[in-house]
mmCIF file of C-alpha atoms and ligand atoms in Angstrom:
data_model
loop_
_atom_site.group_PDB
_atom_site.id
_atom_site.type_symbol
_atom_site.label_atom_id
_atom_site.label_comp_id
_atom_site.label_asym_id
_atom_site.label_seq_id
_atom_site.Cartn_x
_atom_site.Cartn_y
_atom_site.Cartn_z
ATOM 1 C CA UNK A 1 20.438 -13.132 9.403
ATOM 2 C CA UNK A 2 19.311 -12.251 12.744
ATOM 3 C CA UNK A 3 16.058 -14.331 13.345
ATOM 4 C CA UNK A 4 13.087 -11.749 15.099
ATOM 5 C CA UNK A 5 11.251 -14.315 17.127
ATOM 6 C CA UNK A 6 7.547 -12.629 17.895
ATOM 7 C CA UNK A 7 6.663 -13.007 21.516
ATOM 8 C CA UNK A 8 3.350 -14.477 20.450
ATOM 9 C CA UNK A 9 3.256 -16.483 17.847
ATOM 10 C CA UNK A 10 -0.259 -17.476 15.786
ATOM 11 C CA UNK A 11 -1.405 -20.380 15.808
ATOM 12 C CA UNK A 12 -1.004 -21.864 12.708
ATOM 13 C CA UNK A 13 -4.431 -22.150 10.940
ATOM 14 C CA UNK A 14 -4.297 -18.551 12.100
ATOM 15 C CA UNK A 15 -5.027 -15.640 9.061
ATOM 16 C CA UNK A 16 -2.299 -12.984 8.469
ATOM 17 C CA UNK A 17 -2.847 -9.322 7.603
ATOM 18 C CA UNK A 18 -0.672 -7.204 6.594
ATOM 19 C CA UNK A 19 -0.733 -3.615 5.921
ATOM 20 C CA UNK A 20 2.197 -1.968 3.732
ATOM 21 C CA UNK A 21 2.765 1.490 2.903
ATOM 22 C CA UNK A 22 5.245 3.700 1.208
ATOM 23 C CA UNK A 23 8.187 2.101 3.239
ATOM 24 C CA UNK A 24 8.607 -1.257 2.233
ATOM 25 C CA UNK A 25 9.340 0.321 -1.396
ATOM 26 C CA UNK A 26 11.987 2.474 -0.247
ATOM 27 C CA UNK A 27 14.304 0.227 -0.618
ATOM 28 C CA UNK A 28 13.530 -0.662 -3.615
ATOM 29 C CA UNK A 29 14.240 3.071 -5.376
ATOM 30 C CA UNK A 30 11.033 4.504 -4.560
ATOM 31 C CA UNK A 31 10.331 7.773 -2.795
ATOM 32 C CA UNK A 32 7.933 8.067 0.297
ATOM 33 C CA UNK A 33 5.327 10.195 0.725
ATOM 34 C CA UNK A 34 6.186 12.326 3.904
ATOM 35 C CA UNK A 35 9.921 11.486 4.991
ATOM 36 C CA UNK A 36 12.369 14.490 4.785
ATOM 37 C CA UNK A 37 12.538 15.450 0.923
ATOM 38 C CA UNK A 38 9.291 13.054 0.334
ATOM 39 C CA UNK A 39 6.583 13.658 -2.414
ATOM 40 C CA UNK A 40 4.690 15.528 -0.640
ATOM 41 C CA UNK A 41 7.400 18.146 0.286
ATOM 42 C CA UNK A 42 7.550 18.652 -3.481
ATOM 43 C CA UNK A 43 3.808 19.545 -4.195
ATOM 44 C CA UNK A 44 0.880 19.661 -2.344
ATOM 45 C CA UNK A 45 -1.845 16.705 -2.219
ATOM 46 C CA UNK A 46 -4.342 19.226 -2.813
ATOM 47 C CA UNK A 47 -3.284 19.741 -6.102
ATOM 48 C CA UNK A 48 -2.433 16.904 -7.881
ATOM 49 C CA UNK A 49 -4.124 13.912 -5.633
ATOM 50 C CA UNK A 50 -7.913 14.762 -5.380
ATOM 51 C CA UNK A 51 -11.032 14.468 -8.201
ATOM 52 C CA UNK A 52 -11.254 18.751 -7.368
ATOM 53 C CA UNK A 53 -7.333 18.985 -8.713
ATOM 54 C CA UNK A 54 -8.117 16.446 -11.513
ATOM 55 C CA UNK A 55 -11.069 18.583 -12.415
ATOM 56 C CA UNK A 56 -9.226 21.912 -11.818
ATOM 57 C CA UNK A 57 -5.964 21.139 -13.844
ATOM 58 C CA UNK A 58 -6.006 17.441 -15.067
ATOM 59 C CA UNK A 59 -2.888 18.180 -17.264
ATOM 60 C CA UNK A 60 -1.071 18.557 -14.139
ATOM 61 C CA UNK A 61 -2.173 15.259 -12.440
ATOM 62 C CA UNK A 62 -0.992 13.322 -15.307
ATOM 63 C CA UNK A 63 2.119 15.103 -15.137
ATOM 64 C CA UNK A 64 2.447 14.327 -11.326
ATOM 65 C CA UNK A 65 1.123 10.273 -12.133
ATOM 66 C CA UNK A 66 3.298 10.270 -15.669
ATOM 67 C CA UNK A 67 6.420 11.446 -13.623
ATOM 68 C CA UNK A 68 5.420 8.574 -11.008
ATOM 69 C CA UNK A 69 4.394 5.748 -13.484
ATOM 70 C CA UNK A 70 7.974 6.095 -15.202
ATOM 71 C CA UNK A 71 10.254 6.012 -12.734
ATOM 72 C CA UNK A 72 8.445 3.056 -11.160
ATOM 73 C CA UNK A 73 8.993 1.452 -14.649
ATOM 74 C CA UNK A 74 12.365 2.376 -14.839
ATOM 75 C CA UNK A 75 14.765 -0.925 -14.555
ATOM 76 C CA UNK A 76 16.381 -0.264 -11.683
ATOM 77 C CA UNK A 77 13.466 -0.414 -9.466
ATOM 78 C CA UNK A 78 12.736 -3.955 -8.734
ATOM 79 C CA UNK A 79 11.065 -5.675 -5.080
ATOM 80 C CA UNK A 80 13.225 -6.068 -2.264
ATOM 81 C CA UNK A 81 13.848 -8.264 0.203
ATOM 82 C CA UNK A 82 11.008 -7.078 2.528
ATOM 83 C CA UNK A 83 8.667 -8.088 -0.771
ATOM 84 C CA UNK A 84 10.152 -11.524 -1.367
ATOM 85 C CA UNK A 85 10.083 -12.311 2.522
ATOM 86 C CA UNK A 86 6.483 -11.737 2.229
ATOM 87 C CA UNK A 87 5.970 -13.604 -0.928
ATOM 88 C CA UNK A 88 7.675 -16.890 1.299
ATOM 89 C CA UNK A 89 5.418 -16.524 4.342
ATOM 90 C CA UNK A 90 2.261 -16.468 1.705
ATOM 91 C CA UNK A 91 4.127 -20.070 0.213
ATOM 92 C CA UNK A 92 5.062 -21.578 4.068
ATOM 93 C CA UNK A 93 2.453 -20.506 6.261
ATOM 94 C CA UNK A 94 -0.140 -22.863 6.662
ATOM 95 C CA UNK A 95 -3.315 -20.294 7.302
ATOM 96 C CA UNK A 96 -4.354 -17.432 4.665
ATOM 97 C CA UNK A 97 -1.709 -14.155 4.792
ATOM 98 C CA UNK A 98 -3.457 -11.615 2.854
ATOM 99 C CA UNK A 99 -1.582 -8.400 1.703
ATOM 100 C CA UNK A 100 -3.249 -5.426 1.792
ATOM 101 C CA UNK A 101 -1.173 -2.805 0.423
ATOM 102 C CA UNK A 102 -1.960 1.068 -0.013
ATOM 103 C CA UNK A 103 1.388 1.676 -2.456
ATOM 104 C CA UNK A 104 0.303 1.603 -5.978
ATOM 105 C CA UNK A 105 3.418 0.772 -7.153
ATOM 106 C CA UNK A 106 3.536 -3.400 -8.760
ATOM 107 C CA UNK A 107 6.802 -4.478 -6.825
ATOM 108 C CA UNK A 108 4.952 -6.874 -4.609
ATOM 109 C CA UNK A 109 3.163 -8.142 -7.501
ATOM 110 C CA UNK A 110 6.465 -8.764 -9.172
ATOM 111 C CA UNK A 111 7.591 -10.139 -6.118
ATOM 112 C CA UNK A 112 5.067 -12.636 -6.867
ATOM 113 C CA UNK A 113 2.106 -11.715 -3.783
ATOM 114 C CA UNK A 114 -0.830 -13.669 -4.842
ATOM 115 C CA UNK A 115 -3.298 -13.070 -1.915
ATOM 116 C CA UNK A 116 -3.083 -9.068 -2.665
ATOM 117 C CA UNK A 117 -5.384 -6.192 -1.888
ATOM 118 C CA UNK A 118 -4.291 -2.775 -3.962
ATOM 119 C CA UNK A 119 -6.558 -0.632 -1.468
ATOM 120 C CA UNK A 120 -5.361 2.599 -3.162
ATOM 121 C CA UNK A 121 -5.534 1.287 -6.574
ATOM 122 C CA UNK A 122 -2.391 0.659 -8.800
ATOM 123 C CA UNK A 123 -0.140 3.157 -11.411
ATOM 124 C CA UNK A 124 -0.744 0.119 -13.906
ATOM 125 C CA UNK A 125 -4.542 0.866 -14.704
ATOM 126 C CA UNK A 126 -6.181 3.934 -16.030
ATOM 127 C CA UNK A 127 -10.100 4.539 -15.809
ATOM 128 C CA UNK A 128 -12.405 6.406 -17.355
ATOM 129 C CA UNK A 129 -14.121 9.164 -15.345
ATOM 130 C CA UNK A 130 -17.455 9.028 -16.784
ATOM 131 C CA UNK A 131 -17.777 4.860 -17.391
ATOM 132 C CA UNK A 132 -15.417 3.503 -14.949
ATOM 133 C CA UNK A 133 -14.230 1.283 -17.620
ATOM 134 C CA UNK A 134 -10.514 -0.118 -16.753
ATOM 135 C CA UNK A 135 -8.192 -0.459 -19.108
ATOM 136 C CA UNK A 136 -4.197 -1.703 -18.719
ATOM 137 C CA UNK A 137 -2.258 1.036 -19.155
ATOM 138 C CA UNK A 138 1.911 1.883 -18.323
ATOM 139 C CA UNK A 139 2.430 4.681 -20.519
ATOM 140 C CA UNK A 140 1.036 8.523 -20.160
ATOM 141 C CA UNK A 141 -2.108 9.368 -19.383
ATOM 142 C CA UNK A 142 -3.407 13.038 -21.125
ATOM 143 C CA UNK A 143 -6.788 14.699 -21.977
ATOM 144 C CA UNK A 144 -6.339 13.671 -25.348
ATOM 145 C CA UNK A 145 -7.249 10.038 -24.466
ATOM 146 C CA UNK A 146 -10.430 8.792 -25.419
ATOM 147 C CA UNK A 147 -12.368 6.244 -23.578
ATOM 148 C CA UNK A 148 -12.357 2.833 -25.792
ATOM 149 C CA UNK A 149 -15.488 1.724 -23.884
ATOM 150 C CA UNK A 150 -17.579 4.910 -24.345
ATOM 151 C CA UNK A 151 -15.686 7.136 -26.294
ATOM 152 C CA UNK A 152 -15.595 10.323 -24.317
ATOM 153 C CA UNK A 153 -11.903 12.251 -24.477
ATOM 154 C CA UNK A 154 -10.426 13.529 -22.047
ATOM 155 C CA UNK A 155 -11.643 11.204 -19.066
ATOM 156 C CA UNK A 156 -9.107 8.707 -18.927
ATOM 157 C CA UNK A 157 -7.890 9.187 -15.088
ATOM 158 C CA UNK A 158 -5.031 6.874 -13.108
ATOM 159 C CA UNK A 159 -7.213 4.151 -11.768
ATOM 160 C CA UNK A 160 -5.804 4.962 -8.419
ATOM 161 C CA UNK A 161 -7.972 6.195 -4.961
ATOM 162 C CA UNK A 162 -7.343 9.803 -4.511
ATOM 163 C CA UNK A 163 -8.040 11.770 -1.131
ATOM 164 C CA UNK A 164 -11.988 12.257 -0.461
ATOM 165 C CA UNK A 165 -12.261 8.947 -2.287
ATOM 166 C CA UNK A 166 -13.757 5.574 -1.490
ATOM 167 C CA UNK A 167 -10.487 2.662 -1.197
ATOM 168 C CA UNK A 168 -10.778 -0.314 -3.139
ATOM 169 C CA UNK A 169 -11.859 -3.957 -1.568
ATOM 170 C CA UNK A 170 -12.922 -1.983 1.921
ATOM 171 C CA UNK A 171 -15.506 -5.089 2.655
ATOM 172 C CA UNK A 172 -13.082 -7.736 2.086
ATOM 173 C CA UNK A 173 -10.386 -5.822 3.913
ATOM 174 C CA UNK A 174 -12.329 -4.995 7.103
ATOM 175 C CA UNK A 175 -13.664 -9.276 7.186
ATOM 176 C CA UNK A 176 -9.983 -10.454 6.957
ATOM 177 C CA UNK A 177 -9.113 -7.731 9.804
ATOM 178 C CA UNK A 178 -12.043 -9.058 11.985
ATOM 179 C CA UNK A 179 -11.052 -12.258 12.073
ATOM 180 C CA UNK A 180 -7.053 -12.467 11.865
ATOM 181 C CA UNK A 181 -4.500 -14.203 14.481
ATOM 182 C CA UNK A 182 -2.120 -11.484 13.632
ATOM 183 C CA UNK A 183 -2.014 -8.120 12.045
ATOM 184 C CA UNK A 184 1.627 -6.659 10.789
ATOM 185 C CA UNK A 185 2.194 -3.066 9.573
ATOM 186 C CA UNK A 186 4.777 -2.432 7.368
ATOM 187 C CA UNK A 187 6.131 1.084 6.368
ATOM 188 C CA UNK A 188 3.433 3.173 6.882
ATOM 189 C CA UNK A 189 3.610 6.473 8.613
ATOM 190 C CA UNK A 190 0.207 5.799 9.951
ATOM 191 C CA UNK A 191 -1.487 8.961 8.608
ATOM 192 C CA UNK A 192 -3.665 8.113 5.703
ATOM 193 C CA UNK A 193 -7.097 6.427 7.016
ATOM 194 C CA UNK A 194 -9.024 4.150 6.881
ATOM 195 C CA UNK A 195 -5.473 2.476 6.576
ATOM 196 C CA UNK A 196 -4.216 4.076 9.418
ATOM 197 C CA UNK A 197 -7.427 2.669 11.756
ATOM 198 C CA UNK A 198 -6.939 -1.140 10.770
ATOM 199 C CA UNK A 199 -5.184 -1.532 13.678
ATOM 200 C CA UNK A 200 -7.813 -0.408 15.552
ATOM 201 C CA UNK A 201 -10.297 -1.999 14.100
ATOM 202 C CA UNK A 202 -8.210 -5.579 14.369
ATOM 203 C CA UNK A 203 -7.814 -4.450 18.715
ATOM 204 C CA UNK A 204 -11.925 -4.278 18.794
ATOM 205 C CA UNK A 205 -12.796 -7.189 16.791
ATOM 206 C CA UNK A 206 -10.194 -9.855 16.661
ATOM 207 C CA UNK A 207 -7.954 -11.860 19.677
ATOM 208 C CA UNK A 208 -4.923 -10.591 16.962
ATOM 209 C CA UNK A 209 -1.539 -9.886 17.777
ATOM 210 C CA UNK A 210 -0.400 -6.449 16.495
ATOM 211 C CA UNK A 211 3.067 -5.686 15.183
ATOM 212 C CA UNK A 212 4.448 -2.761 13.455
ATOM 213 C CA UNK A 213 7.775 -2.360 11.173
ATOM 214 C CA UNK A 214 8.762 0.690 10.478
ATOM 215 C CA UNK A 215 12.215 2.721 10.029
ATOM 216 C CA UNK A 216 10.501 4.399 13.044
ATOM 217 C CA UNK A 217 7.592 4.897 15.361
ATOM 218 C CA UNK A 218 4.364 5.275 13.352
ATOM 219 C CA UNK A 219 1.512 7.678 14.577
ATOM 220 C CA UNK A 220 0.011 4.632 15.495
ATOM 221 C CA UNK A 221 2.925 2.810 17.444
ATOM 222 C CA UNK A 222 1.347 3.073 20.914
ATOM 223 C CA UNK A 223 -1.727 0.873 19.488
ATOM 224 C CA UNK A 224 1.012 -2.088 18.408
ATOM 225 C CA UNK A 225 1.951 -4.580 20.966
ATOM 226 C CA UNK A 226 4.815 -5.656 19.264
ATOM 227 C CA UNK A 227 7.274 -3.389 17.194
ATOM 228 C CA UNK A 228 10.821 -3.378 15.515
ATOM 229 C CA UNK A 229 12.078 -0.296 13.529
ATOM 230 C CA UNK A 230 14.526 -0.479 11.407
ATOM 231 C CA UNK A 231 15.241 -0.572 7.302
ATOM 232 C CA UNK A 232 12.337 -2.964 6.161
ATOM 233 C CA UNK A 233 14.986 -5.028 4.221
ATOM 234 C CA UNK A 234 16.221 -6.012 7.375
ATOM 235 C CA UNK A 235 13.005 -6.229 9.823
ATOM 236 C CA UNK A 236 11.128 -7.940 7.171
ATOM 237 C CA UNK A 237 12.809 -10.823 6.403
ATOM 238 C CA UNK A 238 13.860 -11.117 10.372
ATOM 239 C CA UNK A 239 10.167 -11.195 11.554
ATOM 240 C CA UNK A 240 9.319 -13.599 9.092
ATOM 241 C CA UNK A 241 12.126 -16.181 9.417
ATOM 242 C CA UNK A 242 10.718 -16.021 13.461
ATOM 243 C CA UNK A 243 7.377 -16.143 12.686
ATOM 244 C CA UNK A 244 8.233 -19.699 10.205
ATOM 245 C CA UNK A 245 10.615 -20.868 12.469
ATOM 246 C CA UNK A 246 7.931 -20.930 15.285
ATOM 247 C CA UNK A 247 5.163 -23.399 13.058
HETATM 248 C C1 LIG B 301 -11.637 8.093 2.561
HETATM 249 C C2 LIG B 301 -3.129 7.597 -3.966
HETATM 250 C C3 LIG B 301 -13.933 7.735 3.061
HETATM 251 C C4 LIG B 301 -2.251 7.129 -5.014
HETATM 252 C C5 LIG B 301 -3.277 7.885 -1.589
HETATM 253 C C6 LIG B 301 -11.455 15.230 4.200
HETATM 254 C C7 LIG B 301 -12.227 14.761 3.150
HETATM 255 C C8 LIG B 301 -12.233 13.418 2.805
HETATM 256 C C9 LIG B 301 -11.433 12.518 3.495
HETATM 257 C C10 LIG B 301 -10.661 13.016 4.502
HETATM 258 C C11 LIG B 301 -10.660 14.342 4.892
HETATM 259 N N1 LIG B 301 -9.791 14.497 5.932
HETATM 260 C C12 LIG B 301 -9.231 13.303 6.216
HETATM 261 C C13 LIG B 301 -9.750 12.416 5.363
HETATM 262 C C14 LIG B 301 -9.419 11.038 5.255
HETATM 263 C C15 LIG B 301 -8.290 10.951 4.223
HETATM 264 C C16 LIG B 301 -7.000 11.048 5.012
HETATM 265 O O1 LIG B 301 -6.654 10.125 5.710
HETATM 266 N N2 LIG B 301 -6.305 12.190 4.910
HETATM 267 C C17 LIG B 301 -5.072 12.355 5.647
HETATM 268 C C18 LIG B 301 -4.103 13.202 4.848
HETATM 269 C C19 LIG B 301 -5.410 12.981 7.008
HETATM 270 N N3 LIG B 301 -8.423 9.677 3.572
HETATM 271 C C20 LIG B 301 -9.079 9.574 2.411
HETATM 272 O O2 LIG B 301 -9.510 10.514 1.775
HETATM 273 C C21 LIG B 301 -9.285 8.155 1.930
HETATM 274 N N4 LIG B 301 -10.671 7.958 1.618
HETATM 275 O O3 LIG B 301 -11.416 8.462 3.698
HETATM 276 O O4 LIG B 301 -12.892 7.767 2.090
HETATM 277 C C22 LIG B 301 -13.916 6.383 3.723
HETATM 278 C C23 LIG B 301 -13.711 6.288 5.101
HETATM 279 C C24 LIG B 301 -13.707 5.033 5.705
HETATM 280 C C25 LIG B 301 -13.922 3.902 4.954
HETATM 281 C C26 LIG B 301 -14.106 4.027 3.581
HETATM 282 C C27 LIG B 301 -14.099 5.268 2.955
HETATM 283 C C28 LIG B 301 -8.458 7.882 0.699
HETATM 284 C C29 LIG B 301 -6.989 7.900 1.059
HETATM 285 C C30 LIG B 301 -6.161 7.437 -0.140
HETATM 286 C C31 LIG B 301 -5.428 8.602 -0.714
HETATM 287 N N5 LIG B 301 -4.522 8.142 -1.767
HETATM 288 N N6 LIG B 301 -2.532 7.522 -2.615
HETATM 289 C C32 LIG B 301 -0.925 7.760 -4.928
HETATM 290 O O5 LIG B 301 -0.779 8.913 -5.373
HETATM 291 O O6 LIG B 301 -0.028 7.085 -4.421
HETATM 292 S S1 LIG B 301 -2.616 7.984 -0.027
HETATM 293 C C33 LIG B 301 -0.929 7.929 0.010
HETATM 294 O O7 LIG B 301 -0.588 7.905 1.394
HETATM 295 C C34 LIG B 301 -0.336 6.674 -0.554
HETATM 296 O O8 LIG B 301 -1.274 5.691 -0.896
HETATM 297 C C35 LIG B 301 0.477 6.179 0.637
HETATM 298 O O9 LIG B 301 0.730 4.843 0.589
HETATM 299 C C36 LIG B 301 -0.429 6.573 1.717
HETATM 300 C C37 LIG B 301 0.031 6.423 3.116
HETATM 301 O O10 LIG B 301 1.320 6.920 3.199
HETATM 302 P P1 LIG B 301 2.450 5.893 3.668
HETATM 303 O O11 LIG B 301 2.414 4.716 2.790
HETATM 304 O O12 LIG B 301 2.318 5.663 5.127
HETATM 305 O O13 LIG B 301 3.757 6.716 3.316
HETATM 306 P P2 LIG B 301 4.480 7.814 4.232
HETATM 307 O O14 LIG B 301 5.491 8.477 3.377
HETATM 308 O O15 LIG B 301 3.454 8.639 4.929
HETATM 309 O O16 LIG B 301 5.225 6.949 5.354
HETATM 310 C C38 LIG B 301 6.276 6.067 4.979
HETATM 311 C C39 LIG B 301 6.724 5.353 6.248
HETATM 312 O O17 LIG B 301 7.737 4.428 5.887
HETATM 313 C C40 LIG B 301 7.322 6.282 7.277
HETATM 314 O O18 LIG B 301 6.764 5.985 8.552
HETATM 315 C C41 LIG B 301 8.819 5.937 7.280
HETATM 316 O O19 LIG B 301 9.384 6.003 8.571
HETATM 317 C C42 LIG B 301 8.816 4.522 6.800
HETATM 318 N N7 LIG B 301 10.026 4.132 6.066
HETATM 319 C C43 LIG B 301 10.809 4.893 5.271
HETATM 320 N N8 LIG B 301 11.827 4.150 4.792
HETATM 321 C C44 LIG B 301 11.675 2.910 5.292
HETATM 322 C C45 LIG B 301 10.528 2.888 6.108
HETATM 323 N N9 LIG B 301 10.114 1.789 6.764
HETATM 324 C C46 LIG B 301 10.858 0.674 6.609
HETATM 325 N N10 LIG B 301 11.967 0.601 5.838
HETATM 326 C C47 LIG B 301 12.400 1.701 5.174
HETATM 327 N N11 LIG B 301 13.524 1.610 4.414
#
């Protein structure tokens, strides 16, 4: 393996952030959201990704997150190398690495991430509209579901953040950006925020190094001062044999 050796390494008490989007599961069997042929080239946020759509026609988000949920439960979709690469920096490197992930797919769960932020919630929860009770759940989701907390039907939703909505863990997020040694984005296309302004946020507040890895140049890339694109499978593991092999 070729060995990606960062230009600036952390010190080694330093805290690790990193951000991953759609890309690192790619790999792994699962499609992106706005590559060529992506999910939403298929149908339109606005329809099957907001609370308006879930009120309008909540039939037809299940159908979109049922469609979802079972293909991500499907055997042949399993983490990658990019996951397990992370999964050894969390076990090696001497200071915190906290993944915060916006997928809501379980691979780097599975992978076996410990120190992990689902900011955009997770296919592997529903909750109910009018209680917020969480359940488990990795089968369908319909209007005929009845809440077992407060027993309204109909209410169940994905427990997942939908556009217009307020991400998960935002004040535990934005203190690990403000005070990190180095901030990594992987697979994102930068276009989803507040995701998409960590890296901002990490330039203003923290003396942080800034790398992205990405198949290619994020909407972001010019904030970065470090960045390799390229299949994460390949970056991933790459970055993180440099980053070990510098402690
Ligand atoms: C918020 C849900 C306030 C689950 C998702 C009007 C009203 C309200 C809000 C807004 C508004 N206008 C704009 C906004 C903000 C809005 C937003 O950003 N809209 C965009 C479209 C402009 N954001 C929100 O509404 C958020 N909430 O703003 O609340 C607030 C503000 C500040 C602080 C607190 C609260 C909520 C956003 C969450 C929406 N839910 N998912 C689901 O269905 O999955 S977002 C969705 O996009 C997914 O979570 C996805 O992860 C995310 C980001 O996409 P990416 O992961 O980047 O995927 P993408 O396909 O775009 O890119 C993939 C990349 O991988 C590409 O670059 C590609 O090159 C690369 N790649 C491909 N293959 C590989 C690879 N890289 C490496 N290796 C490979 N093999």
């Amino acid at each position: 393996m070729n060995i990606l050796t960062p230009p600036v390494s952390p010190p080694r008490d330093g805290r690790i952030v990193i951000l991953t989007g759609a890309g690192i599961s790619k790999e792994s069997g699962l499609e992106t959201f706005r590559d060529a042929g992506g999910i939403w080239s298929k149908v339109r946020l606005e329809d099957v990704a907001t609370p308006e759509a879930f009120a309008r026609d909540p039939e037809r988000c299940h159908a979109f997150y049922n469609m979802r949920r079972a293909r991500h439960g499907a055997a042949d979709i399993q983490p990658n190398a990019a996951h397990h690469a992370l999964v050894k920096l969390e076990a090696q490197w001497p200071g915190e690495v906290l993944v915060v992930t916006q997928n809501v797919d379980t691979l780097h769960d599975r992978a076996g991430s410990k120190n992990l932020i689902h900011m955009h919630g997770t296919y592997n929860q529903a909750r109910c509209n009018r209680c917020e009770h969480v359940i488990p759940n990795t089968g369908d989701l319909s209007t005929s579901d009845v809440c077992t907390a407060c027993g309204e039907a109909g209410g169940m939703r994905p427990n997942v953040v939908w556009f217009g909505e307020m991400p998960m863990e935002m004040a535990r997020i934005y203190d690990a950006l403000s005070d990190c040694a180095l901030f990594l984005s992987i697979g994102t296309s930068g276009n989803v925020y507040p995701a998409a302004g960590f890296v901002a946020v990490v330039r203003k507040h923290a003396a942080a190094h800034t790398a992205e890895l990405n198949l290619e140049p994020s909407a972001g890339a010019t904030l970065f001062a470090e960045a390799h694109y390229g299949p994460a499978t390949e970056t991933v593991p790459a970055y993180v044999e440099g980053l070990l092999q510098s402690l």
